Amino acid sequence: MHTLQVDLGARSYPIYIGRGLLSQGELLRQHLAGRQVMIVSNETVAPLYLDRVAAALGEVTHETVILPDGEQYKNLETLNRIFDALLEHRFERSCTLVALGGGVVGDMTGFAAACYQRGVAFIQIPTTLLAQVDSSVGGKTGVNHPLGKNMIGAFHQPRCVIADTDTLDTLPDRELSAGLAEVIKYGLIRDADFLAWLEDNMDALLARDHAALAHAIEQSCRN
Ligand SMILES: NC(=O)c1ccc[n+]([C@@H]2O[C@H](COP(=O)([O-])OP(=O)(O)OC[C@H]3O[C@@H](n4cnc5c(N)ncnc54)[C@H](O)[C@@H]3O)[C@@H](O)[C@H]2O)c1
């Protein structure tokens, strides 16, 4: 496992990168704010990985919100489903939201966490390469408005990011390519050595070699 520390003073947080991290329950449990946990996922990712996250929570009970899948649902109406679930289950300020999915789920869960009771804890479990290298890191959260993408949002830092490269095994090729495009962009803009490494290792990345993916994610998160 690679661990990167994002240094933001009191809001610093670790990014864990590697295989099998969803089975290491302690990684998740040590960052919970209290005993109320809401897992937010979508109808594609939940059937694949929700059980693993639930098992990682061990004896900590949780509630779940499953959102429809797609950028077109990244809006205030869908966001309200998260607030409905939090209020119906009487979640308090000491709760933790866990985002399990790609950038859409991560952005919406983070924004819900920024707003609910003026701000509660949240944890990112990104399951697309794009989310692992970009959207889960940096604290930008939000939803779209009919008049503009990502126009309603807030900065809200996660307590940790758990990037389990095993989740990339089920990612459609198109989504893998979208993530790799972002990784190449980091190389082009900021890091010639990394760009050369990418050229040498592109076949391994396309074949979803886990060591290569973990290295690419780590380098991208550093940039
Ligand atoms: N907050 C930020 O800084 C930031 C940065 C970049 C992009 N974004 C946002 O991220 C979003 C795009 O994120 P994305 O590319 O992850 O798209 P996405 O969240 O829509 O995921 C892409 C597709 O892959 C599916 N999926 C996710 N994980 C999977 C897995 N492990 N196996 C199989 N299918 C899986 C999803 O259900 C979805 O159908 C956009 O809304 C964009 O605005 C935010």
PDB file of C-alpha atoms and ligand atoms in Angstrom:
ATOM      1  CA  MET A   1       0.000   0.000   0.000  1.00  0.00           C
ATOM      2  CA  HIS A   2       1.182   3.531  -0.779  1.00  0.00           C
ATOM      3  CA  THR A   3       0.129   6.286   1.620  1.00  0.00           C
ATOM      4  CA  LEU A   4       0.261   9.957   0.670  1.00  0.00           C
ATOM      5  CA  GLN A   5      -0.438  12.667   3.202  1.00  0.00           C
ATOM      6  CA  VAL A   6      -2.244  15.764   1.936  1.00  0.00           C
ATOM      7  CA  ASP A   7      -0.904  18.516   4.140  1.00  0.00           C
ATOM      8  CA  LEU A   8      -3.608  21.042   4.961  1.00  0.00           C
ATOM      9  CA  GLY A   9      -2.966  21.788   8.629  1.00  0.00           C
ATOM     10  CA  ALA A  10      -5.964  20.757  10.723  1.00  0.00           C
ATOM     11  CA  ARG A  11      -7.707  19.401   7.604  1.00  0.00           C
ATOM     12  CA  SER A  12      -4.808  17.133   6.520  1.00  0.00           C
ATOM     13  CA  TYR A  13      -5.783  13.661   5.343  1.00  0.00           C
ATOM     14  CA  PRO A  14      -4.201  10.485   3.986  1.00  0.00           C
ATOM     15  CA  ILE A  15      -4.707   8.927   0.549  1.00  0.00           C
ATOM     16  CA  TYR A  16      -4.312   5.132   0.654  1.00  0.00           C
ATOM     17  CA  ILE A  17      -3.525   3.492  -2.696  1.00  0.00           C
ATOM     18  CA  GLY A  18      -3.215  -0.236  -3.369  1.00  0.00           C
ATOM     19  CA  ARG A  19      -4.872  -3.610  -3.770  1.00  0.00           C
ATOM     20  CA  GLY A  20      -7.366  -5.166  -1.394  1.00  0.00           C
ATOM     21  CA  LEU A  21      -7.830  -2.027   0.685  1.00  0.00           C
ATOM     22  CA  LEU A  22     -11.582  -2.565   1.016  1.00  0.00           C
ATOM     23  CA  SER A  23     -10.788  -5.718   2.984  1.00  0.00           C
ATOM     24  CA  GLN A  24      -8.652  -3.755   5.442  1.00  0.00           C
ATOM     25  CA  GLY A  25     -11.518  -2.510   7.585  1.00  0.00           C
ATOM     26  CA  GLU A  26      -9.309  -0.623  10.007  1.00  0.00           C
ATOM     27  CA  LEU A  27      -8.334   1.847   7.253  1.00  0.00           C
ATOM     28  CA  LEU A  28     -11.958   2.923   7.048  1.00  0.00           C
ATOM     29  CA  ARG A  29     -12.959   2.551  10.687  1.00  0.00           C
ATOM     30  CA  GLN A  30     -10.154   4.698  12.091  1.00  0.00           C
ATOM     31  CA  HIS A  31     -11.467   7.713  10.168  1.00  0.00           C
ATOM     32  CA  LEU A  32     -15.124   7.521  11.224  1.00  0.00           C
ATOM     33  CA  ALA A  33     -16.298  10.543  13.186  1.00  0.00           C
ATOM     34  CA  GLY A  34     -18.865   8.630  15.250  1.00  0.00           C
ATOM     35  CA  ARG A  35     -21.048   5.546  15.011  1.00  0.00           C
ATOM     36  CA  GLN A  36     -23.563   6.780  12.427  1.00  0.00           C
ATOM     37  CA  VAL A  37     -22.417   5.937   8.895  1.00  0.00           C
ATOM     38  CA  MET A  38     -24.237   6.593   5.616  1.00  0.00           C
ATOM     39  CA  ILE A  39     -22.810   4.894   2.533  1.00  0.00           C
ATOM     40  CA  VAL A  40     -23.734   6.696  -0.681  1.00  0.00           C
ATOM     41  CA  SER A  41     -23.292   4.769  -3.919  1.00  0.00           C
ATOM     42  CA  ASN A  42     -25.079   4.227  -7.209  1.00  0.00           C
ATOM     43  CA  GLU A  43     -27.018   1.416  -8.842  1.00  0.00           C
ATOM     44  CA  THR A  44     -23.956   0.228 -10.839  1.00  0.00           C
ATOM     45  CA  VAL A  45     -21.268   0.313  -8.158  1.00  0.00           C
ATOM     46  CA  ALA A  46     -23.320  -0.799  -5.152  1.00  0.00           C
ATOM     47  CA  PRO A  47     -23.957  -4.358  -6.436  1.00  0.00           C
ATOM     48  CA  LEU A  48     -20.212  -4.708  -7.040  1.00  0.00           C
ATOM     49  CA  TYR A  49     -18.655  -3.261  -3.885  1.00  0.00           C
ATOM     50  CA  LEU A  50     -21.203  -2.315  -1.230  1.00  0.00           C
ATOM     51  CA  ASP A  51     -20.886  -5.665   0.562  1.00  0.00           C
ATOM     52  CA  ARG A  52     -17.125  -5.222   0.910  1.00  0.00           C
ATOM     53  CA  VAL A  53     -17.495  -1.761   2.417  1.00  0.00           C
ATOM     54  CA  ALA A  54     -20.241  -2.964   4.749  1.00  0.00           C
ATOM     55  CA  ALA A  55     -17.952  -5.813   5.879  1.00  0.00           C
ATOM     56  CA  ALA A  56     -15.098  -3.344   6.392  1.00  0.00           C
ATOM     57  CA  LEU A  57     -17.286  -1.431   8.845  1.00  0.00           C
ATOM     58  CA  GLY A  58     -17.396  -4.528  11.051  1.00  0.00           C
ATOM     59  CA  GLU A  59     -19.732  -3.973  13.987  1.00  0.00           C
ATOM     60  CA  VAL A  60     -20.434  -0.370  13.048  1.00  0.00           C
ATOM     61  CA  THR A  61     -23.937  -0.295  11.601  1.00  0.00           C
ATOM     62  CA  HIS A  62     -24.723   1.790   8.546  1.00  0.00           C
ATOM     63  CA  GLU A  63     -27.490   3.064   6.296  1.00  0.00           C
ATOM     64  CA  THR A  64     -27.289   3.223   2.528  1.00  0.00           C
ATOM     65  CA  VAL A  65     -28.485   5.558  -0.228  1.00  0.00           C
ATOM     66  CA  ILE A  66     -28.323   4.214  -3.773  1.00  0.00           C
ATOM     67  CA  LEU A  67     -28.488   6.940  -6.408  1.00  0.00           C
ATOM     68  CA  PRO A  68     -29.311   6.517 -10.102  1.00  0.00           C
ATOM     69  CA  ASP A  69     -26.194   6.283 -12.302  1.00  0.00           C
ATOM     70  CA  GLY A  70     -25.209   9.143 -14.571  1.00  0.00           C
ATOM     71  CA  GLU A  71     -23.972  12.698 -14.853  1.00  0.00           C
ATOM     72  CA  GLN A  72     -27.553  13.768 -15.609  1.00  0.00           C
ATOM     73  CA  TYR A  73     -28.466  12.901 -12.012  1.00  0.00           C
ATOM     74  CA  LYS A  74     -25.745  15.061 -10.494  1.00  0.00           C
ATOM     75  CA  ASN A  75     -28.233  17.729  -9.460  1.00  0.00           C
ATOM     76  CA  LEU A  76     -30.028  19.223  -6.481  1.00  0.00           C
ATOM     77  CA  GLU A  77     -32.991  16.877  -6.848  1.00  0.00           C
ATOM     78  CA  THR A  78     -30.835  13.768  -6.471  1.00  0.00           C
ATOM     79  CA  LEU A  79     -28.795  15.437  -3.730  1.00  0.00           C
ATOM     80  CA  ASN A  80     -32.015  15.783  -1.760  1.00  0.00           C
ATOM     81  CA  ARG A  81     -32.293  11.990  -1.601  1.00  0.00           C
ATOM     82  CA  ILE A  82     -29.142  11.974   0.532  1.00  0.00           C
ATOM     83  CA  PHE A  83     -30.577  14.635   2.869  1.00  0.00           C
ATOM     84  CA  ASP A  84     -33.884  12.720   3.043  1.00  0.00           C
ATOM     85  CA  ALA A  85     -32.066   9.556   4.132  1.00  0.00           C
ATOM     86  CA  LEU A  86     -29.926  11.392   6.685  1.00  0.00           C
ATOM     87  CA  LEU A  87     -32.955  13.065   8.247  1.00  0.00           C
ATOM     88  CA  GLU A  88     -35.197   9.991   8.120  1.00  0.00           C
ATOM     89  CA  HIS A  89     -32.554   8.046  10.033  1.00  0.00           C
ATOM     90  CA  ARG A  90     -31.968  10.950  12.433  1.00  0.00           C
ATOM     91  CA  PHE A  91     -28.300  11.325  11.628  1.00  0.00           C
ATOM     92  CA  GLU A  92     -26.485  13.702  13.954  1.00  0.00           C
ATOM     93  CA  ARG A  93     -23.590  16.067  13.440  1.00  0.00           C
ATOM     94  CA  SER A  94     -21.124  13.364  14.445  1.00  0.00           C
ATOM     95  CA  CYS A  95     -22.070  11.150  11.475  1.00  0.00           C
ATOM     96  CA  THR A  96     -19.837  10.142   8.547  1.00  0.00           C
ATOM     97  CA  LEU A  97     -20.813   9.925   4.882  1.00  0.00           C
ATOM     98  CA  VAL A  98     -18.914   7.401   2.767  1.00  0.00           C
ATOM     99  CA  ALA A  99     -18.813   8.010  -1.003  1.00  0.00           C
ATOM    100  CA  LEU A 100     -18.499   4.726  -2.895  1.00  0.00           C
ATOM    101  CA  GLY A 101     -18.307   5.327  -6.642  1.00  0.00           C
ATOM    102  CA  GLY A 102     -16.891   7.506  -9.369  1.00  0.00           C
ATOM    103  CA  GLY A 103     -16.608  11.261  -9.514  1.00  0.00           C
ATOM    104  CA  VAL A 104     -20.352  11.825  -9.700  1.00  0.00           C
ATOM    105  CA  VAL A 105     -21.049   9.975  -6.438  1.00  0.00           C
ATOM    106  CA  GLY A 106     -17.968  11.539  -4.820  1.00  0.00           C
ATOM    107  CA  ASP A 107     -18.887  15.107  -5.778  1.00  0.00           C
ATOM    108  CA  MET A 108     -22.483  14.703  -4.594  1.00  0.00           C
ATOM    109  CA  THR A 109     -21.630  12.935  -1.339  1.00  0.00           C
ATOM    110  CA  GLY A 110     -18.960  15.488  -0.520  1.00  0.00           C
ATOM    111  CA  PHE A 111     -21.379  18.336  -1.141  1.00  0.00           C
ATOM    112  CA  ALA A 112     -24.062  16.660   0.971  1.00  0.00           C
ATOM    113  CA  ALA A 113     -21.470  16.312   3.748  1.00  0.00           C
ATOM    114  CA  ALA A 114     -20.490  19.976   3.377  1.00  0.00           C
ATOM    115  CA  CYS A 115     -24.125  21.085   3.775  1.00  0.00           C
ATOM    116  CA  TYR A 116     -25.722  18.634   6.230  1.00  0.00           C
ATOM    117  CA  GLN A 117     -25.930  20.317   9.629  1.00  0.00           C
ATOM    118  CA  ARG A 118     -23.394  22.864   8.283  1.00  0.00           C
ATOM    119  CA  GLY A 119     -20.752  20.224   7.675  1.00  0.00           C
ATOM    120  CA  VAL A 120     -20.132  16.602   8.659  1.00  0.00           C
ATOM    121  CA  ALA A 121     -17.307  14.135   8.056  1.00  0.00           C
ATOM    122  CA  PHE A 122     -16.945  12.243   4.800  1.00  0.00           C
ATOM    123  CA  ILE A 123     -14.688   9.568   3.336  1.00  0.00           C
ATOM    124  CA  GLN A 124     -13.960   9.006  -0.338  1.00  0.00           C
ATOM    125  CA  ILE A 125     -13.787   5.484  -1.766  1.00  0.00           C
ATOM    126  CA  PRO A 126     -13.267   6.296  -5.461  1.00  0.00           C
ATOM    127  CA  THR A 127     -13.921   3.424  -7.874  1.00  0.00           C
ATOM    128  CA  THR A 128     -12.988   4.974 -11.238  1.00  0.00           C
ATOM    129  CA  LEU A 129      -9.450   5.818 -12.264  1.00  0.00           C
ATOM    130  CA  LEU A 130     -10.530   9.409 -12.886  1.00  0.00           C
ATOM    131  CA  ALA A 131     -11.894   9.670  -9.363  1.00  0.00           C
ATOM    132  CA  GLN A 132      -8.778   8.037  -7.883  1.00  0.00           C
ATOM    133  CA  VAL A 133      -6.383  10.463  -9.591  1.00  0.00           C
ATOM    134  CA  ASP A 134      -8.474  13.607  -9.615  1.00  0.00           C
ATOM    135  CA  SER A 135     -11.967  14.154  -8.290  1.00  0.00           C
ATOM    136  CA  SER A 136     -11.645  12.442  -4.889  1.00  0.00           C
ATOM    137  CA  VAL A 137      -8.617  14.557  -4.004  1.00  0.00           C
ATOM    138  CA  GLY A 138      -8.661  18.291  -3.420  1.00  0.00           C
ATOM    139  CA  GLY A 139     -11.963  18.842  -1.659  1.00  0.00           C
ATOM    140  CA  LYS A 140     -13.994  20.230  -4.562  1.00  0.00           C
ATOM    141  CA  THR A 141     -17.594  19.048  -4.216  1.00  0.00           C
ATOM    142  CA  GLY A 142     -20.826  20.000  -5.894  1.00  0.00           C
ATOM    143  CA  VAL A 143     -23.659  19.395  -8.322  1.00  0.00           C
ATOM    144  CA  ASN A 144     -24.689  20.672 -11.728  1.00  0.00           C
ATOM    145  CA  HIS A 145     -27.353  23.292 -12.429  1.00  0.00           C
ATOM    146  CA  PRO A 146     -29.371  23.334 -15.690  1.00  0.00           C
ATOM    147  CA  LEU A 147     -27.440  26.507 -16.586  1.00  0.00           C
ATOM    148  CA  GLY A 148     -23.954  25.217 -15.776  1.00  0.00           C
ATOM    149  CA  LYS A 149     -21.846  22.230 -14.737  1.00  0.00           C
ATOM    150  CA  ASN A 150     -20.543  22.132 -11.137  1.00  0.00           C
ATOM    151  CA  MET A 151     -22.081  25.558 -10.503  1.00  0.00           C
ATOM    152  CA  ILE A 152     -23.416  24.757  -7.023  1.00  0.00           C
ATOM    153  CA  GLY A 153     -20.739  23.491  -4.659  1.00  0.00           C
ATOM    154  CA  ALA A 154     -18.358  23.896  -1.775  1.00  0.00           C
ATOM    155  CA  PHE A 155     -14.852  23.020  -0.704  1.00  0.00           C
ATOM    156  CA  HIS A 156     -14.985  20.219   1.842  1.00  0.00           C
ATOM    157  CA  GLN A 157     -12.011  17.949   2.530  1.00  0.00           C
ATOM    158  CA  PRO A 158     -12.474  14.203   3.094  1.00  0.00           C
ATOM    159  CA  ARG A 159     -11.141  12.480   6.223  1.00  0.00           C
ATOM    160  CA  CYS A 160      -9.321  10.032   4.001  1.00  0.00           C
ATOM    161  CA  VAL A 161      -9.312   8.664   0.455  1.00  0.00           C
ATOM    162  CA  ILE A 162      -9.196   4.889  -0.030  1.00  0.00           C
ATOM    163  CA  ALA A 163      -8.212   4.100  -3.627  1.00  0.00           C
ATOM    164  CA  ASP A 164      -8.449   0.311  -3.935  1.00  0.00           C
ATOM    165  CA  THR A 165      -7.054  -0.565  -7.361  1.00  0.00           C
ATOM    166  CA  ASP A 166      -8.967  -3.876  -7.299  1.00  0.00           C
ATOM    167  CA  THR A 167     -12.127  -1.874  -8.010  1.00  0.00           C
ATOM    168  CA  LEU A 168     -10.652  -0.878 -11.385  1.00  0.00           C
ATOM    169  CA  ASP A 169     -10.952  -4.494 -12.578  1.00  0.00           C
ATOM    170  CA  THR A 170     -14.652  -3.975 -13.348  1.00  0.00           C
ATOM    171  CA  LEU A 171     -14.310  -0.524 -14.866  1.00  0.00           C
ATOM    172  CA  PRO A 172     -15.458  -0.297 -18.517  1.00  0.00           C
ATOM    173  CA  ASP A 173     -12.550   0.283 -20.957  1.00  0.00           C
ATOM    174  CA  ARG A 174     -13.895   3.697 -21.864  1.00  0.00           C
ATOM    175  CA  GLU A 175     -13.760   4.838 -18.241  1.00  0.00           C
ATOM    176  CA  LEU A 176     -10.237   3.450 -17.846  1.00  0.00           C
ATOM    177  CA  SER A 177      -9.189   5.503 -20.880  1.00  0.00           C
ATOM    178  CA  ALA A 178     -10.795   8.632 -19.453  1.00  0.00           C
ATOM    179  CA  GLY A 179      -8.726   8.184 -16.288  1.00  0.00           C
ATOM    180  CA  LEU A 180      -5.536   7.485 -18.231  1.00  0.00           C
ATOM    181  CA  ALA A 181      -6.090  10.668 -20.263  1.00  0.00           C
ATOM    182  CA  GLU A 182      -6.109  12.615 -17.020  1.00  0.00           C
ATOM    183  CA  VAL A 183      -2.950  10.833 -15.849  1.00  0.00           C
ATOM    184  CA  ILE A 184      -1.184  11.671 -19.136  1.00  0.00           C
ATOM    185  CA  LYS A 185      -2.238  15.299 -18.684  1.00  0.00           C
ATOM    186  CA  TYR A 186      -0.372  15.420 -15.342  1.00  0.00           C
ATOM    187  CA  GLY A 187       2.715  14.048 -17.041  1.00  0.00           C
ATOM    188  CA  LEU A 188       2.498  16.518 -19.915  1.00  0.00           C
ATOM    189  CA  ILE A 189       1.925  19.565 -17.765  1.00  0.00           C
ATOM    190  CA  ARG A 190       4.140  18.948 -14.751  1.00  0.00           C
ATOM    191  CA  ASP A 191       6.458  15.973 -14.840  1.00  0.00           C
ATOM    192  CA  ALA A 192       8.628  14.929 -17.797  1.00  0.00           C
ATOM    193  CA  ASP A 193      10.067  11.899 -15.945  1.00  0.00           C
ATOM    194  CA  PHE A 194       6.580  10.651 -15.195  1.00  0.00           C
ATOM    195  CA  LEU A 195       5.589  11.177 -18.825  1.00  0.00           C
ATOM    196  CA  ALA A 196       8.534   9.006 -19.931  1.00  0.00           C
ATOM    197  CA  TRP A 197       7.504   6.363 -17.380  1.00  0.00           C
ATOM    198  CA  LEU A 198       3.953   6.459 -18.784  1.00  0.00           C
ATOM    199  CA  GLU A 199       5.232   5.886 -22.307  1.00  0.00           C
ATOM    200  CA  ASP A 200       7.207   2.845 -21.112  1.00  0.00           C
ATOM    201  CA  ASN A 201       4.321   1.443 -19.070  1.00  0.00           C
ATOM    202  CA  MET A 202       1.232   2.222 -21.138  1.00  0.00           C
ATOM    203  CA  ASP A 203       0.729  -1.435 -22.101  1.00  0.00           C
ATOM    204  CA  ALA A 204       0.817  -2.471 -18.453  1.00  0.00           C
ATOM    205  CA  LEU A 205      -1.641   0.291 -17.540  1.00  0.00           C
ATOM    206  CA  LEU A 206      -4.026  -0.707 -20.320  1.00  0.00           C
ATOM    207  CA  ALA A 207      -3.748  -4.331 -19.145  1.00  0.00           C
ATOM    208  CA  ARG A 208      -4.690  -3.092 -15.644  1.00  0.00           C
ATOM    209  CA  ASP A 209      -1.456  -4.164 -14.023  1.00  0.00           C
ATOM    210  CA  HIS A 210      -2.037  -3.220 -10.402  1.00  0.00           C
ATOM    211  CA  ALA A 211       1.501  -2.160  -9.549  1.00  0.00           C
ATOM    212  CA  ALA A 212       1.585   0.140 -12.589  1.00  0.00           C
ATOM    213  CA  LEU A 213      -1.844   1.574 -11.772  1.00  0.00           C
ATOM    214  CA  ALA A 214      -0.880   2.223  -8.146  1.00  0.00           C
ATOM    215  CA  HIS A 215       2.286   4.050  -9.255  1.00  0.00           C
ATOM    216  CA  ALA A 216       0.354   6.154 -11.780  1.00  0.00           C
ATOM    217  CA  ILE A 217      -2.291   7.055  -9.192  1.00  0.00           C
ATOM    218  CA  GLU A 218       0.330   8.005  -6.616  1.00  0.00           C
ATOM    219  CA  GLN A 219       2.276  10.201  -9.038  1.00  0.00           C
ATOM    220  CA  SER A 220      -0.926  11.884 -10.229  1.00  0.00           C
ATOM    221  CA  CYS A 221      -2.094  12.596  -6.683  1.00  0.00           C
ATOM    222  CA  ARG A 222       1.308  14.130  -5.898  1.00  0.00           C
ATOM    223  CA  ASN A 223       0.948  16.560  -8.801  1.00  0.00           C
TER     224      ASN A 223
HETATM  225  N1  LIG B   1     -14.280  17.322  -7.663  1.00  0.00           N
HETATM  226  C1  LIG B   1     -13.335  17.422  -8.572  1.00  0.00           C
HETATM  227  O1  LIG B   1     -12.264  17.991  -8.341  1.00  0.00           O
HETATM  228  C2  LIG B   1     -13.569  16.811  -9.919  1.00  0.00           C
HETATM  229  C3  LIG B   1     -12.505  16.657 -10.820  1.00  0.00           C
HETATM  230  C4  LIG B   1     -12.750  16.018 -12.035  1.00  0.00           C
HETATM  231  C5  LIG B   1     -14.019  15.542 -12.342  1.00  0.00           C
HETATM  232  N2  LIG B   1     -15.030  15.711 -11.432  1.00  0.00           N
HETATM  233  C6  LIG B   1     -16.374  15.203 -11.705  1.00  0.00           C
HETATM  234  O2  LIG B   1     -16.307  13.796 -11.767  1.00  0.00           O
HETATM  235  C7  LIG B   1     -17.371  13.326 -12.586  1.00  0.00           C
HETATM  236  C8  LIG B   1     -16.817  12.286 -13.541  1.00  0.00           C
HETATM  237  O3  LIG B   1     -16.316  11.228 -12.756  1.00  0.00           O
HETATM  238  P1  LIG B   1     -16.147   9.768 -13.368  1.00  0.00           P
HETATM  239  O4  LIG B   1     -15.390   9.869 -14.636  1.00  0.00           O
HETATM  240  O5  LIG B   1     -15.634   8.922 -12.275  1.00  0.00           O
HETATM  241  O6  LIG B   1     -17.627   9.407 -13.812  1.00  0.00           O
HETATM  242  P2  LIG B   1     -18.816   8.580 -13.098  1.00  0.00           P
HETATM  243  O7  LIG B   1     -18.844   8.818 -11.661  1.00  0.00           O
HETATM  244  O8  LIG B   1     -20.031   8.917 -13.884  1.00  0.00           O
HETATM  245  O9  LIG B   1     -18.386   7.065 -13.371  1.00  0.00           O
HETATM  246  C9  LIG B   1     -18.331   6.593 -14.703  1.00  0.00           C
HETATM  247  C10 LIG B   1     -19.159   5.313 -14.875  1.00  0.00           C
HETATM  248  O10 LIG B   1     -18.442   4.220 -14.308  1.00  0.00           O
HETATM  249  C11 LIG B   1     -19.279   3.520 -13.394  1.00  0.00           C
HETATM  250  N3  LIG B   1     -18.384   2.939 -12.393  1.00  0.00           N
HETATM  251  C12 LIG B   1     -17.752   3.572 -11.388  1.00  0.00           C
HETATM  252  N4  LIG B   1     -16.900   2.746 -10.780  1.00  0.00           N
HETATM  253  C13 LIG B   1     -17.014   1.546 -11.392  1.00  0.00           C
HETATM  254  C14 LIG B   1     -16.375   0.288 -11.207  1.00  0.00           C
HETATM  255  N5  LIG B   1     -15.402   0.123 -10.306  1.00  0.00           N
HETATM  256  N6  LIG B   1     -16.751  -0.737 -11.998  1.00  0.00           N
HETATM  257  C15 LIG B   1     -17.695  -0.560 -12.959  1.00  0.00           C
HETATM  258  N7  LIG B   1     -18.309   0.616 -13.202  1.00  0.00           N
HETATM  259  C16 LIG B   1     -17.964   1.653 -12.418  1.00  0.00           C
HETATM  260  C17 LIG B   1     -20.230   4.569 -12.897  1.00  0.00           C
HETATM  261  O11 LIG B   1     -21.384   3.987 -12.336  1.00  0.00           O
HETATM  262  C18 LIG B   1     -20.500   5.343 -14.176  1.00  0.00           C
HETATM  263  O12 LIG B   1     -21.449   4.664 -14.965  1.00  0.00           O
HETATM  264  C19 LIG B   1     -17.950  14.534 -13.289  1.00  0.00           C
HETATM  265  O13 LIG B   1     -19.178  14.872 -12.698  1.00  0.00           O
HETATM  266  C20 LIG B   1     -16.939  15.628 -13.032  1.00  0.00           C
HETATM  267  O14 LIG B   1     -17.520  16.914 -12.946  1.00  0.00           O
HETATM  268  C21 LIG B   1     -14.829  16.321 -10.238  1.00  0.00           C
END
